[in-house]
Structure formats: structure tokens, C-alpha cells
Amino acid sequence: MAETDPAAAPRIVTAAILVIGDEILSGRTKDKNIGYIAEYCTNIGIDIREVRVVPDIEAEIVAAVNALRARYDHVFSTGGIGPTHDDITADSMAAAFGVAIDHDPRAVAILTSHYGEANLNEARLRMARIPAGADLILNAVSKAPGFTLGNVHVMAGVPAIMQAMLDEVAATIPTGTKMLSRTVPANMGEGRIAAQLGAIQKDFPDVAIGSYPKMLDGGFSTDIVLRSRDADRLDEAARAVEAMIASIWAAQG
Amino acid sequence: MAETDPAAAPRIVTAAILVIGDEILSGRTKDKNIGYIAEYCTNIGIDIREVRVVPDIEAEIVAAVNALRARYDHVFSTGGIGPTHDDITADSMAAAFGVAIDHDPRAVAILTSHYGEANLNEARLRMARIPAGADLILNAVSKAPGFTLGNVHVMAGVPAIMQAMLDEVAATIPTGTKMLSRTVPANMGEGRIAAQLGAIQKDFPDVAIGSYPKMLDGGFSTDIVLRSRDADRLDEAARAVEAMIASIWAAQG
């Protein structure tokens, strides 16, 4: 019951996601990484507090990563670490941190072993450019590694590769007290429950209560989502919401 | 041929997307609006330059919208304009612009006509809170309107409603010269084409050339995407890329 002991404050770990790529901003590629990373981090006790998507322009990447890494415990970036001319994330990260960047012997060894010396052309070798002082993030799918520089975890944009890299990163960083959540379905529109839901939120300032409308069979339904790091308070608040919804149905006779 | 007349400079219209909502940051809801708005804007000649996702916290919304509206021609926001206590977007926008917010007679009339006087409770009436000086964005799906305040277009988070609102907004704003794009599939990994692709990019500084790897049948394939507002230059660059890929295949004999 450490969670409910007032002496044991929950440990909060925060993070931001930085998606790098013109193809997301043009709409050509629909991002699948934001939702994956957000759900993954919630499940291991890391709170995603902000997301930014920026183009493949060094000044934009530098400004965004410097804003985010100063503000949150971690930054997870995706995209821009391939072999082609438009992949400028590694150089941009080095510029953001003010460190050198060169072929990293550990990364060169990985790529040599994968492609063979004869096929390791200059373009592929570009994927071994790693900022000074970074740790590699291994890539179980296609070998070319990502890297962690300070509190910034630089991963590939291809979802399958990003997911493998995120597993690697998650194993190395301390996580926080997990945010617990409960969803209470309310089979009615928001407008009928809003007043009483607001009153319950006032009674439970330590539980974040969100109301999410969705279209269902042409009408509206609402999911009430409650979130807290305290399991007992979460239960109490969920019971209050359930009772409120039951009373609205009952009042309809 | 106005596009290729050097005297007729292309008209560039820029925008950012601001997604507001804890549910996206927790991963509970997977955003579907970013990709939709990005593709829609590209198709009508508006360049999305940045995306941010922020939580339902007024100070965060204010900071993000003020940063984005100062920098881009338009900001499209989604989420947080419903009737419940956690919907704080309208008040946050008023705070960001330093204007008053109150029940708007036009919005009240729309909601009264939809719900009927007797069912227009305080919570539903909350959806008529519109910042002073804003124009309404009509909502063909569920009536409660969004609004345009300055260069910020405030829309619902539910995709079907957002999409209807975006149609309304798009009809009212001047758009730019459309960015044209061509995709050339290269049935090989990026590492084999990267060097020559970089050389083509140097020859066509006015055409943005991106290389997007994807996993296909367990191996890698690559889409080369070329983008320009000049149809002739786009054609020339695409032909150069096609010839390059053909020559690599031919070299393999």
C-alpha cells in the first residue's frame, strides 16, 4: 500500500515525443508512432506531456529538441536517421547539444557485420554517424542503430523498427509510479451528465476525470475516463461516476 | 502556365495544427485528425509546418497557440470544446488573445433550435461560450459550433465533426499555390540509391526529394517522393530519379 502512504510521494517521470519528417506534415504518411509511444509510456509509468511534429529542417529540429529536453525528463524522437540526404536528425541532434558527430566505431562494426565490408557504401556508412557521447540503441530489425544523447532517445521512423528500439530504451531508463485509469461507459451524450460530472471532479481533485464523446450508431455515447496514481481514490471516484449515471437512468423511469 | 512564369511567384500559405487533449497524450485515444488535416491542407495549397499536442491545461494551450499563431498564417486546433468541465479550449483561446468570453447569442440560438429551450441545460449552454470577436464555424453534424478567432480555427476533436468544420473553414480562407508531388517507387533499400539520390537533389534544389523506406514482404522497399510547386521541374526531377533507378537495376544485369 505504498501508493496510499502519504509519506511515499508518487514518482513522476515526464517525457515528450518529437516526430521529425516532412512526410507527416504533408499528410502523405499517417503517423503511427505517437499513439504507440504514448500508450507504451503510460503503461510503464512515464507521462507524455507534449508532442511536436517538425519538418526535416535542422534549425526546426534543434529548436524543438532544445525546448523539450530542457522541460521534460525524456524526449523520444522518431524519424530521419536513415542513409539518404534528407535524413538529418543525427547531425541536428549533435548541433542541438553542441557536440561533434562522426562515424562511431561501435556503429560501424554493427553495419560491417550486417552488410559485409564490400557492401558498406558511403550512404550506409552515414547511418553510423553518431553524436559524441551518445549511447547506441540497438536495432533488432534492420541493425542500423539509434542513439541516446543526454535525455534524448533518437529512434527510427519506420514503426516496426521504432518499436524494437523503444523496447531497448525502456529497459534502460527509470520509470515512475504508474498512472492508473478506469473507463466508465455512459450510454448518453455529454450534455446530460456534464453538470454532475463537474461536481464529482470537484470532490476528487486528485483524480483527473475526462469525458470523451464518440459517435455510436448515429447517436452520441460518452466514455468517462478517470486517472490517478492512487488505486483507492480511483475506485471511489469511479463508483461515484457509476452511481451518477445510474441515477440519471433511474430518473428517466 | 502562371506557375512557371518566374514573374509569378508562388503564393505560400502556412499553418500549424494544435491538438488539445489528455487522451491523446495518454495514448488512450489514437489521433486521427493530424493526418486528415495535413492531407486536406496539402490538397488545397496550405503547408502544414508544425504540429503540437498539448494537455487540457490552460497555460499549456495559451503558450502553444500564442507561439503558433504568431509564426504561421493559420492554426487549426482540435479538441476541448464540449460541454464538460474538462473542455477548456474556448476559455483558453480567449485568454491567449486577451479577449472576453461569454454566451454568444448566435451560438445560443443554434443550440436552442437544436435541443429545444427545455433541454438546453447549463452544461449544453457552455458550448455557446465563444470568445468576443470570433466568427462561428458551423457544425453540420452535432450543431454546437466551433469558432475562428483571428487566424486560429477552433474545431471539435471528434473526427466526423472536425471534418465537417474543416470544410466550413476551408471555404472561407485564401489558399496558396498547391504543392505538387510525385512518388517514384524504388523496389530496393535506401542504402543502394542514397548517393545518386543526393546528387539529384543537388541538381534540383527547387524540388524537395524525400526517401521513405518501408518494410515489404520482410525486406525493404523505398518510395521516393518529390515535391514542388513547379510542374515542369517536378517532371524533370522525377524522370531523373526514374532513370537512376533503372540504371541501378541494369547494372545488376
Short mmCIF file of C-alpha atoms in Angstrom, two decimals:
data_model
loop_
_atom_site.label_atom_id
_atom_site.label_comp_id
_atom_site.label_asym_id
_atom_site.label_seq_id
_atom_site.Cartn_x
_atom_site.Cartn_y
_atom_site.Cartn_z
CA MET A 1 0.00 0.00 0.00
CA ALA A 2 2.98 2.29 -0.56
CA GLU A 3 0.85 4.18 -3.07
CA THR A 4 -1.60 5.38 -0.47
CA ASP A 5 1.01 6.16 2.20
CA PRO A 6 1.21 9.97 2.23
CA ALA A 7 4.88 9.69 3.10
CA ALA A 8 5.56 7.84 -0.15
CA ALA A 9 5.02 10.50 -2.82
CA PRO A 10 4.48 9.05 -6.27
CA ARG A 11 7.50 9.31 -8.53
CA ILE A 12 6.58 11.32 -11.64
CA VAL A 13 8.62 10.80 -14.81
CA THR A 14 7.75 13.07 -17.74
CA ALA A 15 8.54 12.91 -21.44
CA ALA A 16 7.80 14.46 -24.81
CA ILE A 17 7.61 12.93 -28.29
CA LEU A 18 9.31 14.66 -31.20
CA VAL A 19 8.30 13.38 -34.63
CA ILE A 20 10.65 14.51 -37.40
CA GLY A 21 9.57 14.35 -41.01
CA ASP A 22 8.11 16.31 -43.92
CA GLU A 23 6.05 13.27 -44.87
CA ILE A 24 3.94 13.53 -41.71
CA LEU A 25 3.35 17.27 -42.19
CA SER A 26 2.30 16.78 -45.81
CA GLY A 27 -0.14 14.06 -44.77
CA ARG A 28 1.43 11.57 -47.15
CA THR A 29 2.40 9.32 -44.25
CA LYS A 30 -0.05 8.94 -41.38
CA ASP A 31 1.90 8.81 -38.14
CA LYS A 32 1.58 5.61 -36.16
CA ASN A 33 4.31 6.29 -33.63
CA ILE A 34 2.71 8.96 -31.41
CA GLY A 35 -0.14 6.74 -30.26
CA TYR A 36 2.14 3.73 -29.81
CA ILE A 37 4.75 5.57 -27.74
CA ALA A 38 2.09 7.36 -25.69
CA GLU A 39 0.30 4.15 -24.77
CA TYR A 40 3.59 2.32 -24.12
CA CYS A 41 4.87 5.06 -21.85
CA THR A 42 1.61 5.28 -19.89
CA ASN A 43 1.85 1.54 -19.29
CA ILE A 44 5.37 1.75 -17.84
CA GLY A 45 4.85 4.87 -15.74
CA ILE A 46 6.12 7.68 -17.96
CA ASP A 47 3.79 10.65 -18.57
CA ILE A 48 3.87 12.05 -22.10
CA ARG A 49 3.24 15.78 -21.61
CA GLU A 50 3.71 17.16 -25.12
CA VAL A 51 4.18 16.10 -28.74
CA ARG A 52 5.67 18.09 -31.57
CA VAL A 53 5.97 17.27 -35.26
CA VAL A 54 8.62 19.26 -37.15
CA PRO A 55 9.95 19.21 -40.74
CA ASP A 56 13.35 17.94 -41.92
CA ILE A 57 14.98 21.33 -41.31
CA GLU A 58 17.93 21.47 -38.92
CA ALA A 59 17.00 24.77 -37.22
CA GLU A 60 13.48 23.45 -36.53
CA ILE A 61 14.73 20.18 -35.09
CA VAL A 62 17.32 21.95 -32.93
CA ALA A 63 14.79 24.45 -31.55
CA ALA A 64 12.23 21.77 -30.78
CA VAL A 65 14.60 19.29 -29.12
CA ASN A 66 16.24 22.00 -27.02
CA ALA A 67 12.83 23.26 -25.82
CA LEU A 68 11.63 19.76 -25.00
CA ARG A 69 14.77 18.28 -23.40
CA ALA A 70 15.02 21.25 -21.02
CA ARG A 71 11.47 20.79 -19.89
CA TYR A 72 10.88 17.04 -19.59
CA ASP A 73 12.79 14.10 -18.14
CA HIS A 74 12.96 12.38 -21.52
CA VAL A 75 12.43 13.10 -25.20
CA PHE A 76 11.60 10.31 -27.65
CA SER A 77 12.29 11.28 -31.25
CA THR A 78 11.32 9.32 -34.35
CA GLY A 79 12.46 9.68 -37.95
CA GLY A 80 15.34 10.97 -40.01
CA ILE A 81 18.14 8.52 -39.17
CA GLY A 82 18.39 6.67 -42.50
CA PRO A 83 21.12 6.78 -45.15
CA THR A 84 19.66 9.38 -47.54
CA HIS A 85 20.37 13.10 -47.90
CA ASP A 86 17.07 14.05 -46.27
CA ASP A 87 17.92 12.20 -43.05
CA ILE A 88 19.41 14.97 -40.93
CA THR A 89 18.32 14.03 -37.43
CA ALA A 90 21.70 12.80 -36.14
CA ASP A 91 23.52 15.94 -37.30
CA SER A 92 20.70 18.11 -35.91
CA MET A 93 20.91 16.41 -32.51
CA ALA A 94 24.69 16.96 -32.42
CA ALA A 95 24.08 20.63 -33.25
CA ALA A 96 21.41 20.91 -30.54
CA PHE A 97 23.80 19.54 -27.91
CA GLY A 98 26.83 21.35 -29.33
CA VAL A 99 28.85 18.15 -29.68
CA ALA A 100 30.84 16.66 -32.56
CA ILE A 101 29.48 13.94 -34.83
CA ASP A 102 31.45 11.32 -36.71
CA HIS A 103 31.40 7.66 -37.69
CA ASP A 104 31.07 5.76 -34.45
CA PRO A 105 33.28 2.63 -34.30
CA ARG A 106 30.59 0.63 -32.48
CA ALA A 107 28.01 1.52 -35.14
CA VAL A 108 30.48 0.88 -37.97
CA ALA A 109 31.15 -2.59 -36.54
CA ILE A 110 27.42 -3.36 -36.44
CA LEU A 111 26.89 -2.21 -40.03
CA THR A 112 30.01 -4.01 -41.31
CA SER A 113 28.86 -7.22 -39.75
CA HIS A 114 25.38 -6.80 -41.25
CA TYR A 115 26.16 -5.60 -44.80
CA GLY A 116 29.65 -7.05 -45.22
CA GLU A 117 32.68 -4.86 -45.88
CA ALA A 118 32.12 -4.83 -49.69
CA ASN A 119 28.53 -3.57 -49.47
CA LEU A 120 29.10 -0.96 -46.80
CA ASN A 121 28.93 2.01 -49.15
CA GLU A 122 29.20 5.64 -48.11
CA ALA A 123 25.44 6.06 -47.82
CA ARG A 124 25.04 3.10 -45.48
CA LEU A 125 28.07 4.27 -43.51
CA ARG A 126 26.16 7.52 -42.99
CA MET A 127 23.93 5.55 -40.61
CA ALA A 128 26.99 5.12 -38.36
CA ARG A 129 27.22 8.88 -37.78
CA ILE A 130 26.52 9.22 -34.06
CA PRO A 131 27.00 12.34 -31.90
CA ALA A 132 29.93 12.23 -29.47
CA GLY A 133 28.98 10.91 -26.06
CA ALA A 134 25.86 9.09 -27.19
CA ASP A 135 24.94 5.51 -26.30
CA LEU A 136 23.69 3.30 -29.10
CA ILE A 137 20.13 1.99 -29.19
CA LEU A 138 20.28 -1.45 -30.76
CA ASN A 139 18.02 -2.20 -33.73
CA ALA A 140 16.87 -5.80 -33.78
CA VAL A 141 15.03 -5.34 -37.08
CA SER A 142 17.43 -3.73 -39.54
CA LYS A 143 20.62 -3.26 -37.47
CA ALA A 144 21.37 0.45 -38.09
CA PRO A 145 21.24 1.78 -34.52
CA GLY A 146 19.52 4.74 -32.91
CA PHE A 147 21.15 6.54 -30.01
CA THR A 148 20.55 8.16 -26.64
CA LEU A 149 22.21 11.55 -26.20
CA GLY A 150 21.63 13.03 -22.76
CA ASN A 151 17.91 12.56 -22.12
CA VAL A 152 17.00 12.33 -25.82
CA HIS A 153 16.29 8.94 -27.34
CA VAL A 154 16.67 9.07 -31.11
CA MET A 155 14.78 6.31 -32.91
CA ALA A 156 13.84 5.35 -36.46
CA GLY A 157 10.57 6.41 -38.08
CA VAL A 158 9.55 3.03 -39.53
CA PRO A 159 7.09 1.76 -36.88
CA ALA A 160 8.44 -1.81 -36.60
CA ILE A 161 11.97 -0.51 -36.06
CA MET A 162 10.90 2.25 -33.70
CA GLN A 163 9.01 -0.29 -31.60
CA ALA A 164 12.05 -2.54 -31.29
CA MET A 165 14.19 0.46 -30.31
CA LEU A 166 11.65 1.61 -27.73
CA ASP A 167 11.89 -1.79 -26.06
CA GLU A 168 15.66 -1.28 -25.86
CA VAL A 169 15.33 2.22 -24.41
CA ALA A 170 12.62 1.32 -21.92
CA ALA A 171 14.88 -1.32 -20.39
CA THR A 172 17.49 1.33 -19.55
CA ILE A 173 15.53 4.23 -18.04
CA PRO A 174 13.95 4.59 -14.59
CA THR A 175 10.18 4.82 -14.77
CA GLY A 176 7.68 6.43 -12.43
CA THR A 177 4.67 5.41 -10.42
CA LYS A 178 2.22 4.15 -12.95
CA MET A 179 -0.85 6.24 -13.76
CA LEU A 180 -3.89 4.01 -13.27
CA SER A 181 -7.04 4.51 -15.28
CA ARG A 182 -10.65 3.35 -15.32
CA THR A 183 -13.19 3.85 -18.04
CA VAL A 184 -16.89 4.13 -17.18
CA PRO A 185 -19.12 3.98 -20.25
CA ALA A 186 -22.11 6.34 -20.20
CA ASN A 187 -24.58 5.42 -22.87
CA MET A 188 -25.74 9.01 -23.40
CA GLY A 189 -24.41 12.32 -24.68
CA GLU A 190 -22.12 14.54 -22.62
CA GLY A 191 -24.73 17.25 -22.16
CA ARG A 192 -26.82 15.11 -19.80
CA ILE A 193 -24.01 14.26 -17.40
CA ALA A 194 -21.78 17.31 -17.57
CA ALA A 195 -23.07 19.18 -14.50
CA GLN A 196 -22.90 16.22 -12.11
CA LEU A 197 -19.58 15.07 -13.56
CA GLY A 198 -18.11 18.50 -12.85
CA ALA A 199 -19.32 18.20 -9.24
CA ILE A 200 -17.62 14.79 -8.86
CA GLN A 201 -14.40 16.26 -10.28
CA LYS A 202 -14.54 18.93 -7.54
CA ASP A 203 -14.88 16.17 -4.91
CA PHE A 204 -11.89 14.29 -6.34
CA PRO A 205 -9.25 16.89 -7.21
CA ASP A 206 -6.62 14.12 -7.07
CA VAL A 207 -8.34 12.10 -9.83
CA ALA A 208 -8.31 13.50 -13.39
CA ILE A 209 -11.76 12.93 -14.88
CA GLY A 210 -12.12 13.23 -18.64
CA SER A 211 -15.25 12.96 -20.74
CA TYR A 212 -14.87 11.62 -24.29
CA PRO A 213 -17.84 11.71 -26.64
CA LYS A 214 -17.97 9.33 -29.55
CA MET A 215 -20.42 8.70 -32.32
CA LEU A 216 -22.20 5.38 -31.96
CA ASP A 217 -24.95 4.12 -34.28
CA GLY A 218 -25.65 7.65 -35.42
CA GLY A 219 -26.09 8.98 -31.86
CA PHE A 220 -23.62 10.03 -29.20
CA SER A 221 -22.14 7.97 -26.43
CA THR A 222 -19.58 9.07 -23.86
CA ASP A 223 -16.70 7.38 -22.12
CA ILE A 224 -15.79 8.78 -18.72
CA VAL A 225 -12.08 8.16 -18.13
CA LEU A 226 -10.68 8.50 -14.62
CA ARG A 227 -6.93 8.65 -13.98
CA SER A 228 -4.95 8.62 -10.75
CA ARG A 229 -1.85 7.08 -9.25
CA ASP A 230 -3.85 6.16 -6.13
CA ALA A 231 -5.85 2.95 -6.65
CA ASP A 232 -8.23 3.54 -3.73
CA ARG A 233 -9.15 7.07 -4.74
CA LEU A 234 -9.58 5.91 -8.33
CA ASP A 235 -12.05 3.25 -7.15
CA GLU A 236 -14.00 5.74 -5.06
CA ALA A 237 -14.27 8.22 -7.92
CA ALA A 238 -15.29 5.52 -10.41
CA ARG A 239 -18.04 4.36 -8.04
CA ALA A 240 -19.29 7.94 -7.74
CA VAL A 241 -19.46 8.25 -11.53
CA GLU A 242 -21.24 4.90 -11.88
CA ALA A 243 -23.80 5.92 -9.25
CA MET A 244 -24.35 9.25 -11.01
CA ILE A 245 -25.04 7.56 -14.35
CA ALA A 246 -27.37 5.01 -12.73
CA SER A 247 -29.33 7.82 -11.08
CA ILE A 248 -29.78 9.63 -14.41
CA TRP A 249 -31.15 6.46 -16.00
CA ALA A 250 -33.39 5.86 -12.98
CA ALA A 251 -34.76 9.42 -13.16
CA GLN A 252 -35.90 8.64 -16.69
CA GLY A 253 -38.06 5.88 -15.23
CA MET B 1 1.38 28.43 -67.24
CA ALA B 2 1.36 31.05 -64.49
CA GLU B 3 3.17 28.52 -62.29
CA THR B 4 6.29 28.51 -64.41
CA ASP B 5 6.35 32.25 -65.10
CA PRO B 6 9.24 33.49 -62.95
CA ALA B 7 7.38 36.78 -62.52
CA ALA B 8 4.50 34.95 -60.84
CA ALA B 9 5.95 33.88 -57.52
CA PRO B 10 4.01 31.05 -55.90
CA ARG B 11 1.79 32.14 -53.04
CA ILE B 12 2.80 30.28 -49.87
CA VAL B 13 0.20 29.85 -47.11
CA THR B 14 1.44 28.21 -43.90
CA ALA B 15 -0.35 26.64 -40.96
CA ALA B 16 0.12 24.63 -37.80
CA ILE B 17 -2.10 22.02 -36.14
CA LEU B 18 -2.71 22.18 -32.39
CA VAL B 19 -4.25 19.04 -30.90
CA ILE B 20 -5.63 19.60 -27.41
CA GLY B 21 -6.35 16.66 -25.15
CA ASP B 22 -5.02 14.47 -22.33
CA GLU B 23 -6.49 11.42 -24.06
CA ILE B 24 -4.06 11.72 -26.97
CA LEU B 25 -1.04 12.15 -24.67
CA SER B 26 -2.05 9.12 -22.59
CA GLY B 27 -2.40 7.03 -25.73
CA ARG B 28 -5.97 6.09 -24.85
CA THR B 29 -7.25 7.81 -27.98
CA LYS B 30 -5.21 7.48 -31.17
CA ASP B 31 -5.31 10.78 -33.03
CA LYS B 32 -6.90 10.68 -36.46
CA ASN B 33 -7.08 14.42 -37.05
CA ILE B 34 -3.42 15.29 -37.71
CA GLY B 35 -3.12 13.11 -40.80
CA TYR B 36 -6.53 14.16 -42.09
CA ILE B 37 -5.91 17.90 -41.72
CA ALA B 38 -2.38 17.60 -43.13
CA GLU B 39 -3.50 15.80 -46.26
CA TYR B 40 -6.52 18.08 -46.69
CA CYS B 41 -4.39 21.23 -46.40
CA THR B 42 -1.76 19.92 -48.81
CA ASN B 43 -4.54 19.30 -51.32
CA ILE B 44 -5.86 22.87 -51.12
CA GLY B 45 -2.49 24.64 -51.08
CA ILE B 46 -1.81 25.18 -47.38
CA ASP B 47 1.54 23.98 -45.99
CA ILE B 48 1.39 22.46 -42.52
CA ARG B 49 4.73 23.39 -40.94
CA GLU B 50 4.35 22.18 -37.39
CA VAL B 51 2.09 20.13 -35.13
CA ARG B 52 1.81 20.24 -31.36
CA VAL B 53 -0.21 18.11 -28.98
CA VAL B 54 -0.80 19.63 -25.53
CA PRO B 55 -2.78 18.59 -22.45
CA ASP B 56 -6.04 20.09 -21.14
CA ILE B 57 -4.17 22.73 -19.12
CA GLU B 58 -4.91 26.38 -19.85
CA ALA B 59 -1.34 27.65 -19.53
CA GLU B 60 -0.13 24.97 -21.97
CA ILE B 61 -2.84 25.75 -24.52
CA VAL B 62 -2.20 29.50 -24.24
CA ALA B 63 1.56 29.13 -24.68
CA ALA B 64 1.20 26.80 -27.66
CA VAL B 65 -1.43 28.80 -29.52
CA ASN B 66 0.41 32.07 -28.99
CA ALA B 67 3.65 30.56 -30.29
CA LEU B 68 1.94 29.06 -33.34
CA ARG B 69 -0.40 31.90 -34.34
CA ALA B 70 2.50 34.35 -34.32
CA ARG B 71 4.50 32.15 -36.62
CA TYR B 72 2.10 30.74 -39.20
CA ASP B 73 -0.72 32.13 -41.33
CA HIS B 74 -3.25 29.80 -39.73
CA VAL B 75 -3.63 27.49 -36.74
CA PHE B 76 -6.10 24.61 -36.79
CA SER B 77 -6.96 23.37 -33.31
CA THR B 78 -8.93 20.25 -32.43
CA GLY B 79 -10.49 19.16 -29.14
CA GLY B 80 -11.81 20.57 -25.90
CA ILE B 81 -14.95 22.42 -27.00
CA GLY B 82 -17.61 20.13 -25.49
CA PRO B 83 -19.92 20.73 -22.52
CA THR B 84 -17.95 19.05 -19.73
CA HIS B 85 -15.63 20.54 -17.08
CA ASP B 86 -12.52 19.24 -18.86
CA ASP B 87 -13.32 21.17 -22.07
CA ILE B 88 -11.35 24.37 -21.56
CA THR B 89 -10.29 25.25 -25.09
CA ALA B 90 -12.69 28.19 -25.63
CA ASP B 91 -11.70 29.85 -22.36
CA SER B 92 -8.02 29.18 -23.09
CA MET B 93 -8.29 30.77 -26.54
CA ALA B 94 -9.95 33.86 -25.03
CA ALA B 95 -7.11 34.05 -22.51
CA ALA B 96 -4.49 33.66 -25.25
CA PHE B 97 -6.00 36.56 -27.21
CA GLY B 98 -6.78 38.61 -24.12
CA VAL B 99 -10.46 38.95 -25.01
CA ALA B 100 -13.67 38.36 -23.05
CA ILE B 101 -15.73 35.19 -23.36
CA ASP B 102 -19.44 34.81 -22.79
CA HIS B 103 -22.52 33.08 -24.17
CA ASP B 104 -22.72 34.12 -27.81
CA PRO B 105 -26.28 34.91 -28.97
CA ARG B 106 -25.66 33.29 -32.38
CA ALA B 107 -24.44 30.08 -30.74
CA VAL B 108 -27.25 30.15 -28.16
CA ALA B 109 -29.76 30.41 -31.00
CA ILE B 110 -28.24 27.38 -32.76
CA LEU B 111 -28.27 25.28 -29.60
CA THR B 112 -31.82 26.38 -28.63
CA SER B 113 -33.08 25.41 -32.03
CA HIS B 114 -31.32 22.02 -31.80
CA TYR B 115 -32.03 20.95 -28.22
CA GLY B 116 -35.22 22.94 -27.57
CA GLU B 117 -35.46 25.51 -24.79
CA ALA B 118 -36.39 22.92 -22.14
CA ASN B 119 -33.37 20.70 -22.78
CA LEU B 120 -30.79 23.46 -23.07
CA ASN B 121 -29.24 22.91 -19.65
CA GLU B 122 -26.30 24.82 -18.26
CA ALA B 123 -23.77 22.26 -19.50
CA ARG B 124 -25.02 22.40 -23.08
CA LEU B 125 -25.16 26.17 -22.87
CA ARG B 126 -21.46 26.02 -22.04
CA MET B 127 -20.92 25.09 -25.70
CA ALA B 128 -22.21 28.57 -26.61
CA ARG B 129 -19.28 30.23 -24.80
CA ILE B 130 -17.41 31.94 -27.64
CA PRO B 131 -14.59 34.50 -27.29
CA ALA B 132 -15.50 38.08 -28.20
CA GLY B 133 -14.82 38.93 -31.83
CA ALA B 134 -14.84 35.32 -33.06
CA ASP B 135 -16.75 34.07 -36.09
CA LEU B 136 -18.66 30.82 -35.68
CA ILE B 137 -17.70 27.66 -37.55
CA LEU B 138 -20.91 25.82 -38.31
CA ASN B 139 -21.20 22.18 -37.27
CA ALA B 140 -23.33 20.15 -39.67
CA VAL B 141 -23.02 17.00 -37.55
CA SER B 142 -23.98 17.93 -33.98
CA LYS B 143 -24.72 21.67 -34.20
CA ALA B 144 -22.51 23.04 -31.36
CA PRO B 145 -20.25 25.39 -33.33
CA GLY B 146 -16.51 25.90 -33.41
CA PHE B 147 -15.09 29.36 -33.98
CA THR B 148 -12.41 31.33 -35.78
CA LEU B 149 -10.59 33.88 -33.62
CA GLY B 150 -8.01 35.87 -35.54
CA ASN B 151 -6.07 33.28 -37.51
CA VAL B 152 -6.96 30.38 -35.19
CA HIS B 153 -9.67 27.92 -36.24
CA VAL B 154 -11.03 26.09 -33.21
CA MET B 155 -12.67 22.78 -34.08
CA ALA B 156 -14.06 19.73 -32.28
CA GLY B 157 -11.98 16.64 -31.54
CA VAL B 158 -14.44 14.00 -32.75
CA PRO B 159 -13.16 13.28 -36.28
CA ALA B 160 -16.52 13.37 -38.09
CA ILE B 161 -17.34 16.76 -36.56
CA MET B 162 -13.85 18.15 -37.12
CA GLN B 163 -14.01 17.13 -40.78
CA ALA B 164 -17.33 18.93 -41.28
CA MET B 165 -15.92 22.03 -39.58
CA LEU B 166 -12.77 21.93 -41.69
CA ASP B 167 -14.93 22.04 -44.83
CA GLU B 168 -16.58 25.18 -43.42
CA VAL B 169 -13.24 26.82 -42.60
CA ALA B 170 -11.60 25.91 -45.90
CA ALA B 171 -14.34 27.70 -47.79
CA THR B 172 -13.50 30.98 -46.02
CA ILE B 173 -9.70 31.26 -46.15
CA PRO B 174 -7.41 32.14 -49.04
CA THR B 175 -5.19 29.23 -50.02
CA GLY B 176 -1.81 29.18 -51.71
CA THR B 177 -0.23 27.70 -54.79
CA LYS B 178 -0.66 23.98 -54.43
CA MET B 179 2.37 21.85 -53.67
CA LEU B 180 2.54 19.13 -56.31
CA SER B 181 4.02 15.74 -55.58
CA ARG B 182 5.13 12.62 -57.40
CA THR B 183 6.02 9.28 -55.92
CA VAL B 184 8.59 7.05 -57.65
CA PRO B 185 8.72 3.55 -56.17
CA ALA B 186 12.19 2.04 -55.86
CA ASN B 187 11.98 -1.65 -55.20
CA MET B 188 15.18 -1.73 -53.14
CA GLY B 189 16.51 -0.45 -49.83
CA GLU B 190 17.60 3.15 -49.35
CA GLY B 191 21.28 2.29 -48.99
CA ARG B 192 21.60 1.38 -52.68
CA ILE B 193 20.19 4.61 -54.03
CA ALA B 194 21.19 7.17 -51.41
CA ALA B 195 24.36 8.52 -53.07
CA GLN B 196 22.83 9.13 -56.51
CA LEU B 197 19.61 10.45 -54.98
CA GLY B 198 21.62 13.02 -53.05
CA ALA B 199 23.27 14.10 -56.30
CA ILE B 200 19.87 14.55 -57.97
CA GLN B 201 18.71 16.62 -55.01
CA LYS B 202 21.73 18.90 -55.57
CA ASP B 203 20.71 19.31 -59.24
CA PHE B 204 17.12 20.18 -58.25
CA PRO B 205 17.34 22.49 -55.23
CA ASP B 206 13.81 23.71 -56.05
CA VAL B 207 12.32 20.21 -55.71
CA ALA B 208 12.16 18.63 -52.25
CA ILE B 209 13.18 14.98 -52.60
CA GLY B 210 12.37 12.64 -49.74
CA SER B 211 13.20 8.97 -49.36
CA TYR B 212 10.80 6.82 -47.35
CA PRO B 213 11.74 3.25 -46.55
CA LYS B 214 9.05 0.74 -45.75
CA MET B 215 9.02 -2.91 -44.86
CA LEU B 216 7.63 -5.09 -47.62
CA ASP B 217 7.45 -8.88 -47.56
CA GLY B 218 10.13 -8.99 -44.89
CA GLY B 219 12.56 -6.87 -46.95
CA PHE B 220 12.85 -3.15 -47.51
CA SER B 221 11.39 -1.06 -50.27
CA THR B 222 11.64 2.70 -50.71
CA ASP B 223 9.31 5.38 -52.02
CA ILE B 224 10.99 8.45 -53.47
CA VAL B 225 8.65 11.40 -53.03
CA LEU B 226 9.30 14.59 -54.99
CA ARG B 227 7.52 17.85 -54.13
CA SER B 228 7.47 21.19 -55.92
CA ARG B 229 5.08 23.96 -56.86
CA ASP B 230 6.54 23.91 -60.41
CA ALA B 231 5.04 21.11 -62.51
CA ASP B 232 7.80 21.15 -65.16
CA ARG B 233 10.66 20.96 -62.68
CA LEU B 234 8.82 18.24 -60.80
CA ASP B 235 8.56 16.23 -64.02
CA GLU B 236 12.24 16.69 -64.83
CA ALA B 237 13.31 15.61 -61.36
CA ALA B 238 11.01 12.58 -61.39
CA ARG B 239 12.46 11.49 -64.74
CA ALA B 240 15.98 11.82 -63.31
CA VAL B 241 15.05 9.61 -60.36
CA GLU B 242 13.39 7.01 -62.61
CA ALA B 243 16.48 6.89 -64.85
CA MET B 244 18.73 6.50 -61.82
CA ILE B 245 16.71 3.55 -60.51
CA ALA B 246 16.62 1.91 -63.96
CA SER B 247 20.40 2.23 -64.22
CA ILE B 248 20.91 0.56 -60.85
CA TRP B 249 18.72 -2.38 -61.93
CA ALA B 250 20.55 -2.55 -65.29
CA ALA B 251 23.94 -2.59 -63.56
CA GLN B 252 22.85 -5.75 -61.75
CA GLY B 253 22.38 -7.35 -65.14
#
